[in-house]
Tab-separated table of C-alpha atoms in Angstrom:
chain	number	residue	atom	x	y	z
A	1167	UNK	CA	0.000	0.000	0.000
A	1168	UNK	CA	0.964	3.924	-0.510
A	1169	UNK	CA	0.501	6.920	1.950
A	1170	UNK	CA	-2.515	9.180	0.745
A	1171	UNK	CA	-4.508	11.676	2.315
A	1172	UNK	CA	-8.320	11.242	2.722
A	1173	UNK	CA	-9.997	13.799	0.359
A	1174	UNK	CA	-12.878	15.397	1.567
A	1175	UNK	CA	-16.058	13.675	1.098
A	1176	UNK	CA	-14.434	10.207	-0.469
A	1177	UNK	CA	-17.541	7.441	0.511
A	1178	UNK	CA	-17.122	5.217	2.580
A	1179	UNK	CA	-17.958	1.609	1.655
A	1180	UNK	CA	-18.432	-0.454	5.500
A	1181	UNK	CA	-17.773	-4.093	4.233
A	1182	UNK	CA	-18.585	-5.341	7.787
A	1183	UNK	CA	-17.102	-8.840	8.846
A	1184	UNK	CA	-17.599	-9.635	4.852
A	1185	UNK	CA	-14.235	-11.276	3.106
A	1186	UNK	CA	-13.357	-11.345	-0.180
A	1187	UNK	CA	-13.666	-14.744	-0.356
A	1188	UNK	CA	-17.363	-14.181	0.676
A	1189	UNK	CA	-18.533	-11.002	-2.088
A	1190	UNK	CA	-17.156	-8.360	-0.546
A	1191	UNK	CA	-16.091	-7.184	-3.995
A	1192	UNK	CA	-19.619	-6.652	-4.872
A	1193	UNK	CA	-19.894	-3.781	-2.389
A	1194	UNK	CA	-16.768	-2.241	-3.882
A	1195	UNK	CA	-16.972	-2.340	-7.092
A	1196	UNK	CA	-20.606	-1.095	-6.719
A	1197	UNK	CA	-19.220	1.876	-5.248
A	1198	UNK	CA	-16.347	2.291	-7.543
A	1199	UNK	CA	-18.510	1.996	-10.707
A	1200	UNK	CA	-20.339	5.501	-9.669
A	1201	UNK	CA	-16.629	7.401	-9.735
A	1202	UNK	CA	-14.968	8.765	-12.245
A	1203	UNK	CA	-11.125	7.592	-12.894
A	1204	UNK	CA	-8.703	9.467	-10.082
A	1205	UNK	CA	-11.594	10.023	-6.896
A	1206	UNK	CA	-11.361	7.050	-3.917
A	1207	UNK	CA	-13.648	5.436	-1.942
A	1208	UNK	CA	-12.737	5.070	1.905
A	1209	UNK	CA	-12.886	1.350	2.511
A	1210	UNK	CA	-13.438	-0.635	5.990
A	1211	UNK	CA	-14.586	-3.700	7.935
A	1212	UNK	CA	-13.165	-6.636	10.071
A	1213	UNK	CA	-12.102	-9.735	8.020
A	1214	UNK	CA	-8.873	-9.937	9.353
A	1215	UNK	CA	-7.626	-10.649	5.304
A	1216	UNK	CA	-9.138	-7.304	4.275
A	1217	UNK	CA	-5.683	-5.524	3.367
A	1218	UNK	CA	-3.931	-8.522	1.464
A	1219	UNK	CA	-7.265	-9.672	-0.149
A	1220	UNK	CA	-8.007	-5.734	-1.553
A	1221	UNK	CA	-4.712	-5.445	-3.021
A	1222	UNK	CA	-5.026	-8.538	-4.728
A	1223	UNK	CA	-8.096	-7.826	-5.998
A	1224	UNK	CA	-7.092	-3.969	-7.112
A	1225	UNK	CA	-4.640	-5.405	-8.818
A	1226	UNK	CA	-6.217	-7.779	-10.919
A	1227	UNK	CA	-9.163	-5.027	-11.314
A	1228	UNK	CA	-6.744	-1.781	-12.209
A	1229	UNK	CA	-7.387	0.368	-9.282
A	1230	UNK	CA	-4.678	1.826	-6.636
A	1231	UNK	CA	-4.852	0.878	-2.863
A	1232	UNK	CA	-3.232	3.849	-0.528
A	1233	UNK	CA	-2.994	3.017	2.997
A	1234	UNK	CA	-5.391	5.059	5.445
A	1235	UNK	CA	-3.493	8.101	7.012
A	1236	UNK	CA	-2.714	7.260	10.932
A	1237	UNK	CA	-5.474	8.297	13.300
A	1238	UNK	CA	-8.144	7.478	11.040
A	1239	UNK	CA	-9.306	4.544	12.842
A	1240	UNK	CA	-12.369	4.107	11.123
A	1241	UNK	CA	-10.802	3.646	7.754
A	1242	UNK	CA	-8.701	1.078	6.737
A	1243	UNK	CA	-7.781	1.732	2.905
A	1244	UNK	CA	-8.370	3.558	0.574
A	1245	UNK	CA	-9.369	2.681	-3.218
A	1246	UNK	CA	-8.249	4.832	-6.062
A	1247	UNK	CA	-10.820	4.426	-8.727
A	1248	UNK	CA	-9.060	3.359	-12.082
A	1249	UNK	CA	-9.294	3.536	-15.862
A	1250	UNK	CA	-9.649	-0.492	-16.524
A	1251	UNK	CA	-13.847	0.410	-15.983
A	1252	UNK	CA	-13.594	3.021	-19.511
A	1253	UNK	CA	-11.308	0.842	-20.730
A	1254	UNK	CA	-13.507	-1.787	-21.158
A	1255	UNK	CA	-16.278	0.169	-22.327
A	1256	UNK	CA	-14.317	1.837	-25.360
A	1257	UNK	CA	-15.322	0.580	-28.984
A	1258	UNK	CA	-18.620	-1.268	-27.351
A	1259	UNK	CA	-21.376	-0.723	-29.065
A	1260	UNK	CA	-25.483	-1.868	-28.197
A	1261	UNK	CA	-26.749	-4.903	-30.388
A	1262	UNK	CA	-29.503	-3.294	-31.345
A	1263	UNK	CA	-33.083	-2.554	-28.791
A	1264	UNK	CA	-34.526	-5.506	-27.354
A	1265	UNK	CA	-37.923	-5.165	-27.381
A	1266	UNK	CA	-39.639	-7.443	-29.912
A	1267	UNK	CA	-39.947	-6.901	-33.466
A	1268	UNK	CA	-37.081	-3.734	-33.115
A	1269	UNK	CA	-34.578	-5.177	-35.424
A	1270	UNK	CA	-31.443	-3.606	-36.525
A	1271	UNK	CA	-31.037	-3.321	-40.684
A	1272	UNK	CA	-28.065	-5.786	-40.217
A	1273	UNK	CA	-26.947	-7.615	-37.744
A	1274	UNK	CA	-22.702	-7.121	-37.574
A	1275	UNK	CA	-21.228	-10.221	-37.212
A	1276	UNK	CA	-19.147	-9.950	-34.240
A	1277	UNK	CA	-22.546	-9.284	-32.341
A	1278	UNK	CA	-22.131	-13.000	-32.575
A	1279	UNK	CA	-24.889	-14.528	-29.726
A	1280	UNK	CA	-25.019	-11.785	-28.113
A	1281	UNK	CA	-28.644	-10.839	-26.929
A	1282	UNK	CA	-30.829	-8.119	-28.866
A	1283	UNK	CA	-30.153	-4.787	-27.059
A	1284	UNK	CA	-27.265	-6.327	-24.985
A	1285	UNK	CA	-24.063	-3.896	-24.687
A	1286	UNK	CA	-21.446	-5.683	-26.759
A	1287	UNK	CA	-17.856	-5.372	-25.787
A	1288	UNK	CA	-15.327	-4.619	-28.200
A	1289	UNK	CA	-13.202	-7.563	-30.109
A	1290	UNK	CA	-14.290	-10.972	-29.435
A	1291	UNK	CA	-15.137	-14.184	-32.314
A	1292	UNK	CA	-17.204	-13.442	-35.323
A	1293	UNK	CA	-19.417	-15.768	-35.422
A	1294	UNK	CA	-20.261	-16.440	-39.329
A	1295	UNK	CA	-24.185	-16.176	-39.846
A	1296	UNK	CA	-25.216	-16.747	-43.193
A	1297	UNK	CA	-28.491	-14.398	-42.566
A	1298	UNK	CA	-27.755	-11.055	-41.509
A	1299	UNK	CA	-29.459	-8.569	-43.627
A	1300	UNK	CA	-32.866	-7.332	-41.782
A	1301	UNK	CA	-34.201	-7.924	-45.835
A	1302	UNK	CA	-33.346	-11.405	-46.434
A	1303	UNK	CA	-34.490	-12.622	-42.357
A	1304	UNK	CA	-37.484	-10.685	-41.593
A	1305	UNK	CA	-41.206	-10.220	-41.801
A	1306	UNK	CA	-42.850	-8.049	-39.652
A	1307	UNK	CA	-46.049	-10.171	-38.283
A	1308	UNK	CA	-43.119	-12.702	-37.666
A	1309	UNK	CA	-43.246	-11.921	-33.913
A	1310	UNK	CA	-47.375	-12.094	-33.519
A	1311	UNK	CA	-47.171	-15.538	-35.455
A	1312	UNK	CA	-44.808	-17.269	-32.778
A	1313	UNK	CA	-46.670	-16.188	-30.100
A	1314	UNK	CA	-49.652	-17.740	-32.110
A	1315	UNK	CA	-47.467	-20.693	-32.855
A	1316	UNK	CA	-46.362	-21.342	-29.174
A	1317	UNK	CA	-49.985	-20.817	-27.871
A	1318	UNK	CA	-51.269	-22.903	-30.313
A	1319	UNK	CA	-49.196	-26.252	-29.451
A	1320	UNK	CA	-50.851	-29.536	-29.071
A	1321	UNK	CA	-50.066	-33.019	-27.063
A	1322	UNK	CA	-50.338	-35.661	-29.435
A	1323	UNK	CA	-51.166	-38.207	-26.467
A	1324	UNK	CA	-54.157	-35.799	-25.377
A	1325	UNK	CA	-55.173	-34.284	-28.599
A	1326	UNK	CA	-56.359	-36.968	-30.369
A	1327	UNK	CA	-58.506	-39.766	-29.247
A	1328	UNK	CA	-56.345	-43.015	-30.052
A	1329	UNK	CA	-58.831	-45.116	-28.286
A	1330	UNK	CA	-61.349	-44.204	-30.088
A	1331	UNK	CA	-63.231	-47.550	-31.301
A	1332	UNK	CA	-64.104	-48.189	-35.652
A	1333	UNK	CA	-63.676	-50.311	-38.142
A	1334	UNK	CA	-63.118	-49.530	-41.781
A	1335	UNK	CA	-63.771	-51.698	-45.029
A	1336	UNK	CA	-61.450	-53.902	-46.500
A	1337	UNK	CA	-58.823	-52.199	-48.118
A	1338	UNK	CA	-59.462	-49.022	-46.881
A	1339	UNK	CA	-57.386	-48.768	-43.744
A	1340	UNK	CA	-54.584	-50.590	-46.366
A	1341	UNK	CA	-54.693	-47.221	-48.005
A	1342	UNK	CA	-54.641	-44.501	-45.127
A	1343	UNK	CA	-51.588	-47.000	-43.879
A	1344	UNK	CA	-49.913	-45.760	-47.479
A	1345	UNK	CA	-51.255	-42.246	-47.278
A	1346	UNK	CA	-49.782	-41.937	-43.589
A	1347	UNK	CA	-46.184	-43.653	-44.282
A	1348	UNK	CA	-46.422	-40.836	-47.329
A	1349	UNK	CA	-47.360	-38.044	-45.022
A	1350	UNK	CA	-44.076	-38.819	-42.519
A	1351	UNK	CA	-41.800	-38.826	-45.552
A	1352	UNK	CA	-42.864	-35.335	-46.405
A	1353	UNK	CA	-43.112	-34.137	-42.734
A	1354	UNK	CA	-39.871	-35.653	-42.463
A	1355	UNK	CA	-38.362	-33.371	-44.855
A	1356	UNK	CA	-40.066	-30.372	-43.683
A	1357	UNK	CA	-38.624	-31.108	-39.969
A	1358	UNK	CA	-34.994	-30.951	-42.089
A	1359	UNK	CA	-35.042	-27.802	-44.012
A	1360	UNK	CA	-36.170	-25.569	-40.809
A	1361	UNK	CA	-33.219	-26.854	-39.193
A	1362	UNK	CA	-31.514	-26.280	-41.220
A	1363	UNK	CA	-32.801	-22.619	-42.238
A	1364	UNK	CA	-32.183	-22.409	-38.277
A	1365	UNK	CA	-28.510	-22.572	-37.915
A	1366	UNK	CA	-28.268	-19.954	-40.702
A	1367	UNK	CA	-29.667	-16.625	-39.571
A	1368	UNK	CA	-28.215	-14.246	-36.998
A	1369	UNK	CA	-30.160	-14.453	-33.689
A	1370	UNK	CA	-30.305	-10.908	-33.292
A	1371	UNK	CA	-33.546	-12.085	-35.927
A	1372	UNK	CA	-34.571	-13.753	-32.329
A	1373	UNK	CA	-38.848	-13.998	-33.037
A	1374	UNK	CA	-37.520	-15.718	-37.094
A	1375	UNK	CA	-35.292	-18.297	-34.915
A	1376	UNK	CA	-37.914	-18.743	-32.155
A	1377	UNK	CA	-40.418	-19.403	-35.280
A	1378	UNK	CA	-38.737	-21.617	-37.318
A	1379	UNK	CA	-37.947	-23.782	-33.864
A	1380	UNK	CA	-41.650	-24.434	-32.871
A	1381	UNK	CA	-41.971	-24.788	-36.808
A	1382	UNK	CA	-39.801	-28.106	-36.420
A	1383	UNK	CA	-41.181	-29.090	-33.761
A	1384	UNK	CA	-44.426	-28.727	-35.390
A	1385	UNK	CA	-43.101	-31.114	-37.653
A	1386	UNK	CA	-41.797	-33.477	-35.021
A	1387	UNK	CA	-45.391	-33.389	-33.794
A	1388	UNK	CA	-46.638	-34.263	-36.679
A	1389	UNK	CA	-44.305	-37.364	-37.999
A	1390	UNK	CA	-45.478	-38.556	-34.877
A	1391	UNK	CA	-49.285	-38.590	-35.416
A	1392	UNK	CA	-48.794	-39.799	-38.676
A	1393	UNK	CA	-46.243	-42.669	-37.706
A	1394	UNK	CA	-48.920	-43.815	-34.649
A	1395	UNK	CA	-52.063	-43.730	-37.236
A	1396	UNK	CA	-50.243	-45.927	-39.387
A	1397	UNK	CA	-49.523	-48.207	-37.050
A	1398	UNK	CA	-52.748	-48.478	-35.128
A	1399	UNK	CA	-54.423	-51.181	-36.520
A	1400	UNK	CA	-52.252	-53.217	-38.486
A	1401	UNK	CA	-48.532	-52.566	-36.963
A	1402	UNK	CA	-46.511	-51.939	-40.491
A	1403	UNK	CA	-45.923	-48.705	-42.594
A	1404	UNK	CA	-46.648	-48.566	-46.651
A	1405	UNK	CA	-44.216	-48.114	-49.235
A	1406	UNK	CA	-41.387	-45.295	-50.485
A	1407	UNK	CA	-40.903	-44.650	-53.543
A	1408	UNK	CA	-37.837	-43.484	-55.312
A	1409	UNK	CA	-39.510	-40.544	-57.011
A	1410	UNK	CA	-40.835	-39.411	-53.825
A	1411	UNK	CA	-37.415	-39.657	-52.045
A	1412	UNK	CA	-36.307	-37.829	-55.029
A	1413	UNK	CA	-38.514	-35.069	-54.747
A	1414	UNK	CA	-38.049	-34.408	-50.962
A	1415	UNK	CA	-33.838	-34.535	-51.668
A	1416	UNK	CA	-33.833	-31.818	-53.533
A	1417	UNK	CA	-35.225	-29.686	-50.820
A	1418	UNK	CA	-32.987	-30.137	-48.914
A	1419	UNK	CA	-29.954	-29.857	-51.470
A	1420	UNK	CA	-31.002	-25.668	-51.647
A	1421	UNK	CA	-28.984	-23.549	-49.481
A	1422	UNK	CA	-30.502	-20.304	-50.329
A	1423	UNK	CA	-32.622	-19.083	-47.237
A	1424	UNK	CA	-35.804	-17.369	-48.900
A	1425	UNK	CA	-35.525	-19.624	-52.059
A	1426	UNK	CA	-35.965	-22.828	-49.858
A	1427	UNK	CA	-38.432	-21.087	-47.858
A	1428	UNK	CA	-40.642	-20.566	-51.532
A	1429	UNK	CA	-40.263	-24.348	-52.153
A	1430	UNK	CA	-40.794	-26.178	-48.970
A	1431	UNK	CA	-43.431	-23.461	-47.214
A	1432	UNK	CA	-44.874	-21.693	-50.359
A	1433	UNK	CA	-45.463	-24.708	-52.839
A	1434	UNK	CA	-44.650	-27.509	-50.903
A	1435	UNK	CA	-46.839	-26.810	-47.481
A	1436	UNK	CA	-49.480	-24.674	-49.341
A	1437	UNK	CA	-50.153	-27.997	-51.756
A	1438	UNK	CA	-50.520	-29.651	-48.593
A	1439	UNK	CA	-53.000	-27.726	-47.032
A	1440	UNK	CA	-55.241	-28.670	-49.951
A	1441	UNK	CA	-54.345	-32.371	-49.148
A	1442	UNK	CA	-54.673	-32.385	-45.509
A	1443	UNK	CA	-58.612	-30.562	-45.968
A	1444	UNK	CA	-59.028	-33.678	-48.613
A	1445	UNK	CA	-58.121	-35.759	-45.789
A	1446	UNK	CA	-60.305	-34.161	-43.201
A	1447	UNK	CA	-63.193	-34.330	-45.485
A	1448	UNK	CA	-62.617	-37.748	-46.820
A	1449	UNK	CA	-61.117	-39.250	-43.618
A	1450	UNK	CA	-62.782	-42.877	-42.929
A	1451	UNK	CA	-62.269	-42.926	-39.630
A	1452	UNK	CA	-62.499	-40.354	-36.193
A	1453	UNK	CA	-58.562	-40.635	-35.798
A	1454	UNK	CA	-57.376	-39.718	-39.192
A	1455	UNK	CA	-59.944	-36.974	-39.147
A	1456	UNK	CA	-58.593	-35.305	-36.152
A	1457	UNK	CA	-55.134	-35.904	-36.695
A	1458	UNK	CA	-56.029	-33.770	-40.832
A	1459	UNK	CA	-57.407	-30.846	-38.668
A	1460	UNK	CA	-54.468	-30.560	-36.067
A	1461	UNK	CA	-51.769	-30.625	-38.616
A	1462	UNK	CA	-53.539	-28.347	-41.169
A	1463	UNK	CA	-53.886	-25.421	-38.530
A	1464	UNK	CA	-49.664	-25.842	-37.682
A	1465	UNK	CA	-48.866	-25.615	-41.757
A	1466	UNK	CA	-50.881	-22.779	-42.406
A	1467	UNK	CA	-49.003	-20.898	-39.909
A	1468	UNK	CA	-45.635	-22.451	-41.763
A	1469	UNK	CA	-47.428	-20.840	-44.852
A	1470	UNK	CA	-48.822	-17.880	-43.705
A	1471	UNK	CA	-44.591	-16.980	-42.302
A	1472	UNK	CA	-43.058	-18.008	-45.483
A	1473	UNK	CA	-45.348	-16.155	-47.594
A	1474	UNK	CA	-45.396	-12.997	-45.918
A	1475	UNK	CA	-41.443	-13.444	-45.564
A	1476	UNK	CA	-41.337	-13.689	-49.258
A	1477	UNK	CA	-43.743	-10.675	-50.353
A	1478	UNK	CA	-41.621	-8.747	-47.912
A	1479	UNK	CA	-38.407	-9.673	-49.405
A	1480	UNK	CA	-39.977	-9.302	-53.167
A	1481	UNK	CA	-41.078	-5.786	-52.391
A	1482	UNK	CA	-37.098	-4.693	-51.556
A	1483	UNK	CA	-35.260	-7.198	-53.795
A	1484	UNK	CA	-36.428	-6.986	-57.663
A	1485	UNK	CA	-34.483	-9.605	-58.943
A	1486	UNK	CA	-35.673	-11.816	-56.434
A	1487	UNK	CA	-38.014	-13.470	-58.757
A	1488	UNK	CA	-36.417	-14.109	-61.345
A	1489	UNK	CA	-34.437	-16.711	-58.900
A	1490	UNK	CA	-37.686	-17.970	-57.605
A	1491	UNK	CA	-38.704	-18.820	-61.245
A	1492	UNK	CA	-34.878	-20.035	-61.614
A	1493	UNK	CA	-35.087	-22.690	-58.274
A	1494	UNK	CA	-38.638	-24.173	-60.092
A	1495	UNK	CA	-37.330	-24.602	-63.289
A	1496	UNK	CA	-34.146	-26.579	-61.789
A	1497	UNK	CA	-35.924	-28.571	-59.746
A	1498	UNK	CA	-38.274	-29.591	-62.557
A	1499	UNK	CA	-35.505	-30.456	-64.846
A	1500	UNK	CA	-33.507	-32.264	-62.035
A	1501	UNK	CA	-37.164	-34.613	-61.714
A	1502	UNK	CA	-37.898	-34.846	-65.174
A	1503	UNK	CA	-36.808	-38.638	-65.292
A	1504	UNK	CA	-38.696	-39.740	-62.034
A	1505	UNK	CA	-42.240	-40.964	-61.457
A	1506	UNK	CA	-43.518	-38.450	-59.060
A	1507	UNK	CA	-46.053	-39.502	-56.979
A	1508	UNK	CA	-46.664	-42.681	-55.790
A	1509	UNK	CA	-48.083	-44.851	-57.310
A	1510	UNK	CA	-49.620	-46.333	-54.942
A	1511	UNK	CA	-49.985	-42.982	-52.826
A	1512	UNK	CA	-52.340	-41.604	-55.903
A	1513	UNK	CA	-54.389	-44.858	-55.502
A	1514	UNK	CA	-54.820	-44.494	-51.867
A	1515	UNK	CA	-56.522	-41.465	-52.135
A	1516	UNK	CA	-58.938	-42.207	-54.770
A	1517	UNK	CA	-59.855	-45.189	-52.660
A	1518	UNK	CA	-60.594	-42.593	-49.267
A	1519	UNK	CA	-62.494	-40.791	-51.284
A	1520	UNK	CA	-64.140	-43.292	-52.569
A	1521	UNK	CA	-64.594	-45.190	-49.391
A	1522	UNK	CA	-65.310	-48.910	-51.061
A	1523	UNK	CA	-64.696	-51.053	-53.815
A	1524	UNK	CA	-68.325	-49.807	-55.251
A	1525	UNK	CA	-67.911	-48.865	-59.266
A	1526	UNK	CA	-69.701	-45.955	-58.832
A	1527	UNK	CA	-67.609	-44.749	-55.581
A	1528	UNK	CA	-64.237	-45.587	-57.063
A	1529	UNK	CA	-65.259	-42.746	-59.807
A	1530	UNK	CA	-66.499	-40.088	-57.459
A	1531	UNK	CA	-63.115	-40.975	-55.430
A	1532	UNK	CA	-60.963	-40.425	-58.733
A	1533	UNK	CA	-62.984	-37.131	-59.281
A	1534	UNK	CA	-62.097	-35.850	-55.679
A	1535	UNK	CA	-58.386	-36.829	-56.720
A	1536	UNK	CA	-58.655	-34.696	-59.767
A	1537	UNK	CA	-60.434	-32.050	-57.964
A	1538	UNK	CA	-57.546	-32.039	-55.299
A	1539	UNK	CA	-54.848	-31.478	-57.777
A	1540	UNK	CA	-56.633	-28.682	-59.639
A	1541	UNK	CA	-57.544	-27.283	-56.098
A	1542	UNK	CA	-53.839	-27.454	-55.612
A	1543	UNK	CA	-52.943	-25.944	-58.549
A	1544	UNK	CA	-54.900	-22.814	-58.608
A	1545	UNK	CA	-53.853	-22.389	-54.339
A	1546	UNK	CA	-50.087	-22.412	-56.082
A	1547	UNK	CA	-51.240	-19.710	-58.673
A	1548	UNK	CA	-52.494	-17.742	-55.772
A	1549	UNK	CA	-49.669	-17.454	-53.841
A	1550	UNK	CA	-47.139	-16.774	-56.898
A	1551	UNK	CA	-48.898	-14.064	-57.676
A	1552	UNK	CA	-48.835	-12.249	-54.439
A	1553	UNK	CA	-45.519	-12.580	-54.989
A	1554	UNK	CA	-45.839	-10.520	-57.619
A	1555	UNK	CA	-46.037	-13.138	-60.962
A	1556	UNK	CA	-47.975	-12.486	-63.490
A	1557	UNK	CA	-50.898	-14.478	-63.942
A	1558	UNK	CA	-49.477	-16.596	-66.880
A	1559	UNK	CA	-46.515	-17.005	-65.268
A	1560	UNK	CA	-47.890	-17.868	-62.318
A	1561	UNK	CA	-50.039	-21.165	-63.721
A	1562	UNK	CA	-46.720	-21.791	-65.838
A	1563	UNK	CA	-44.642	-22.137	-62.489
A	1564	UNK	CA	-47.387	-23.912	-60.571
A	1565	UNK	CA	-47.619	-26.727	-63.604
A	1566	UNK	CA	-43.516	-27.197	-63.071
A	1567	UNK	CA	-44.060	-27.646	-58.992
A	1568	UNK	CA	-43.386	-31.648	-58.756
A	1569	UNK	CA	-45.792	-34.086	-59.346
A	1570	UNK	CA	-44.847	-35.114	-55.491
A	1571	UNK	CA	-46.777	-32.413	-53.891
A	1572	UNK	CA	-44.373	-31.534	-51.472
């Protein structure tokens, strides 16, 4: 320690019988952090390590000790405040304001996980985001919709009634086996792509990352339902087919954020809210019928965030689709060669519809089919052109979406 006089006035911090080995720092440093660089606080208490454990601790911290003059009894040290405080502060910078939905235009990369609003020291990783850009990340009812999505979760075990007795023709629960084994392939896929959308975008985007995340688990959910319906009567799942595999791979082969938001949420989940109502109208049995309705009100939230993400992104970024039009046509080509749907996927459905072997049903259950896919097709069209296609383009791009649905 060094001789100093006692200004006038310095506070006095009483630390008591508290060590620093028990927090006494916290008193300190709460004192300290009110002082400019230069003026002292008057420090004193009764831990017989007081004197060796402040001058350790000023040290490490960048502030002076000076001992107290004689005759001040009360005080036993004195702490010059020092510059390490300021030090620290210089070149950091706020990530942003936290409340939700105040997002920066870009999100710096050395904000790395820091949280929204949070003051961000100076130096440290970069952590490399793909998603930065307040354009390319956001939409703007993206907060409202997870606070939708995470009120709007469902227990599968409570949700549905799997005990729920019936009995379905012969054949018939064959084909929702096939339509179900179907369904968890897509679903399957869709739980992928989030994820993987996930890990790219900067979570100073916080409400897009909390969205996507109940958006896979959404999809969790729902290879679930689909998985225990298929197995509830007869114990096996249907059949894959290579097309169908096909289709789904090249989802997940797209890196660009927004364009494989367009195919998975905009074509792919918007055809399947068409299919899902088919299902919910046509569903033989209580189970599949309940399972249609749950799963249709989580993807039209998928839809609804993609969408509006996209006609957000359209309306700042011109050229944006022309690449749209560009990711159809490749997937298209890259498909060309393969079957598309199932096979026996397509025949599944005509026999729900149909709902027995009866002549006359089988037809009205190949016109529900028919009327699905034009249904499907026009939903497409719809969409596209919110985006902003024209209306011919629009049905030109819709007739390129695969055969597969998804």
């Amino acid at each position: 320690m060094t001789d100093g006089g006692a200004p006038p006035g310095a506070p006095l911090v009483d630390l008591a019988a508290l060590g620093f080995d028990q927090g006494a720092h916290l008193l300190l440093r709460r004192a300290l952090d009110r002082l400019p660089p230069g003026r002292r606080v008057a420090v004193t208490g009764t831990d017989p390590a007081l004197a060796a454990h402040l001058a350790v601790w000023c040290r490490r911290e960048g502030h002076t000790v000076e001992r107290a003059p004689q005759g001040e009894a009360e005080v036993r040290a004195y702490v010059v405040c020092g510059a390490a405080g300021q030090a620290r502060a210089r070149g950091a910078e706020r990530a942003g304001n936290p409340p939700a939905g105040q997002v920066s235009e870009r999100a710096p990369l050395h904000w790395g996980l820091a949280a929204r609003g949070a003051l961000v020291e100076a130096g440290g990783p970069e952590v490399p985001f793909v998603v930065t850009d307040r354009d390319i990340a956001w939409y703007d009812l993206a907060p409202r919709l997870y606070r939708q999505a995470a009120a709007g979760q469902w227990d599968p075990l409570t949700a549905v009634d799997w005990d729920e007795p019936f009995s379905l023709p012969d054949g018939v629960e064959a084909a929702v086996v096939q339509v179900m084994t179907y369904l968890v392939e897509n679903e399957q896929a869709a739980l992928v792509v989030p994820g993987r959308l996930l890990a790219q975008v900067h979570p100073h985007f916080r409400e897009v990352l909390q969205l996507l995340a109940v958006q896979a688990a959404d999809e969790a959910r729902h290879v679930e339902v689909f998985t225990r319906r298929a197995l509830l009567k007869c114990g096996s799942m249907g059949t894959s087919s290579v097309g169908g595999r096909a289709s789904l791979a090249t989802l997940l082969r797209e890196p660009d954020f927004s364009i494989a938001s367009f195919l998975l949420s905009v074509l792919g989940e918007g055809s399947f809210l068409n299919l899902l109502a088919f299902l919910e109208r046509h569903a033989p049995d209580p189970v599949t019928r309940r399972i249609s309705h749950l799963v249709r009100q989580d993807e039209a939230r998928h839809v609804a965030f993609g969408l509006g993400h996209l006609e957000h992104r359209a309306g700042v970024d011109p050229g944006l689709r022309g690449r749209l039009r560009g990711a159809v046509e490749r997937r298209h080509d890259a498909l060309l060669d393969t079957a598309g749907l199932n096979r026996d996927v397509f025949d599944a459905l005509v026999l729900l519809a149909a709902g027995s072997w009866d002549p006359a049903a089988i037809g009205r259950g190949w016109r529900a089919v028919g009327q699905l896919q034009a249904e499907m097709d026009e939903g497409r069209r719809h969409r596209l052109s919110r985006l902003g296609f024209p209306d011919d383009e629009a049905a030109e791009l819709s007739a390129l979406h695969t055969r597969n649905f998804m």
